Protein backbone atom coordinates (compact mmCIF):
# COMPACT_ATOMS: atom_id res chain seq x y z
CA UNK A 1 -3.54 8.46 8.95
CA UNK A 2 -4.11 11.93 8.27
CA UNK A 3 -1.65 14.22 7.45
CA UNK A 4 -1.29 18.17 7.15
CA UNK A 5 0.37 21.37 8.23
CA UNK A 6 0.16 23.88 10.96
CA UNK A 7 2.03 26.76 9.97
CA UNK A 8 1.34 28.71 13.36
CA UNK A 9 3.55 26.02 15.20
CA UNK A 10 6.65 27.58 15.71
CA UNK A 11 8.13 26.27 18.91
CA UNK A 12 7.75 23.69 21.51
CA UNK A 13 4.85 24.96 23.51
CA UNK A 14 2.78 25.42 20.37
CA UNK A 15 3.56 21.57 19.22
CA UNK A 16 2.60 20.55 23.07
CA UNK A 17 -0.54 22.70 22.69
CA UNK A 18 -1.51 21.11 19.21
CA UNK A 19 -0.42 17.27 20.51
CA UNK A 20 -2.69 18.48 23.70
CA UNK A 21 -5.53 19.69 21.58
CA UNK A 22 -5.54 16.51 18.90
CA UNK A 23 -5.01 13.86 21.71
CA UNK A 24 -8.44 14.99 23.11
CA UNK A 25 -11.04 14.00 20.20
CA UNK A 26 -12.28 10.89 20.10
CA UNK A 27 -10.93 8.20 17.93
CA UNK A 28 -7.45 9.66 18.05
CA UNK A 29 -4.99 7.31 18.45
CA UNK A 30 -1.63 8.28 17.58
CA UNK A 31 -0.08 12.38 17.10
CA UNK A 32 3.26 12.66 15.70
CA UNK A 33 4.53 15.98 15.12
CA UNK A 34 7.54 17.27 12.89
CA UNK A 35 8.20 21.10 14.38
CA UNK A 36 10.91 22.10 11.97
CA UNK A 37 8.70 21.01 8.45
CA UNK A 38 5.17 22.03 10.82
CA UNK A 39 3.77 18.47 9.96
CA UNK A 40 1.28 16.81 12.21
CA UNK A 41 0.28 13.30 11.27
CA UNK A 42 -2.83 11.72 13.13
CA UNK A 43 -3.58 8.20 13.25
CA UNK A 44 -6.83 6.52 14.29
CA UNK A 45 -10.47 6.79 13.36
CA UNK A 46 -11.19 10.32 14.04
CA UNK A 47 -12.72 12.83 11.04
CA UNK A 48 -11.50 15.74 9.65
CA UNK A 49 -14.01 17.86 11.19
CA UNK A 50 -13.28 17.08 14.46
CA UNK A 51 -9.37 17.30 14.27
CA UNK A 52 -9.66 20.92 12.61
CA UNK A 53 -12.46 21.88 15.63
CA UNK A 54 -10.19 20.94 17.84
CA UNK A 55 -7.30 22.80 16.24
CA UNK A 56 -9.29 26.23 15.49
CA UNK A 57 -10.19 25.98 19.60
CA UNK A 58 -6.83 25.61 20.35
CA UNK A 59 -5.67 28.50 18.29
CA UNK A 60 -4.43 26.67 15.27
CA UNK A 61 -5.12 26.26 11.28
CA UNK A 62 -4.49 23.47 9.44
CA UNK A 63 -2.99 23.15 5.87
CA UNK A 64 -4.31 20.38 3.50
CA UNK A 65 -6.84 18.65 6.29
CA UNK A 66 -9.34 17.12 4.44
CA UNK A 67 -12.47 18.43 4.62
CA UNK A 68 -15.07 15.57 5.28
């Protein structure tokens, strides 16, 4: 499980975009989002670089996402 914050996620639409972007990454099994705290938890075997790239492509930045 990889956990990080997405400070630019401000509404339900943003959360849905983040969920879609991360869910499309190979190896992602589960995406949990807490919009109030802006916390995102990703389960599975996806690498940090792939997660970061998917978020950036969707227009979001992650804080605390480890660099692989």
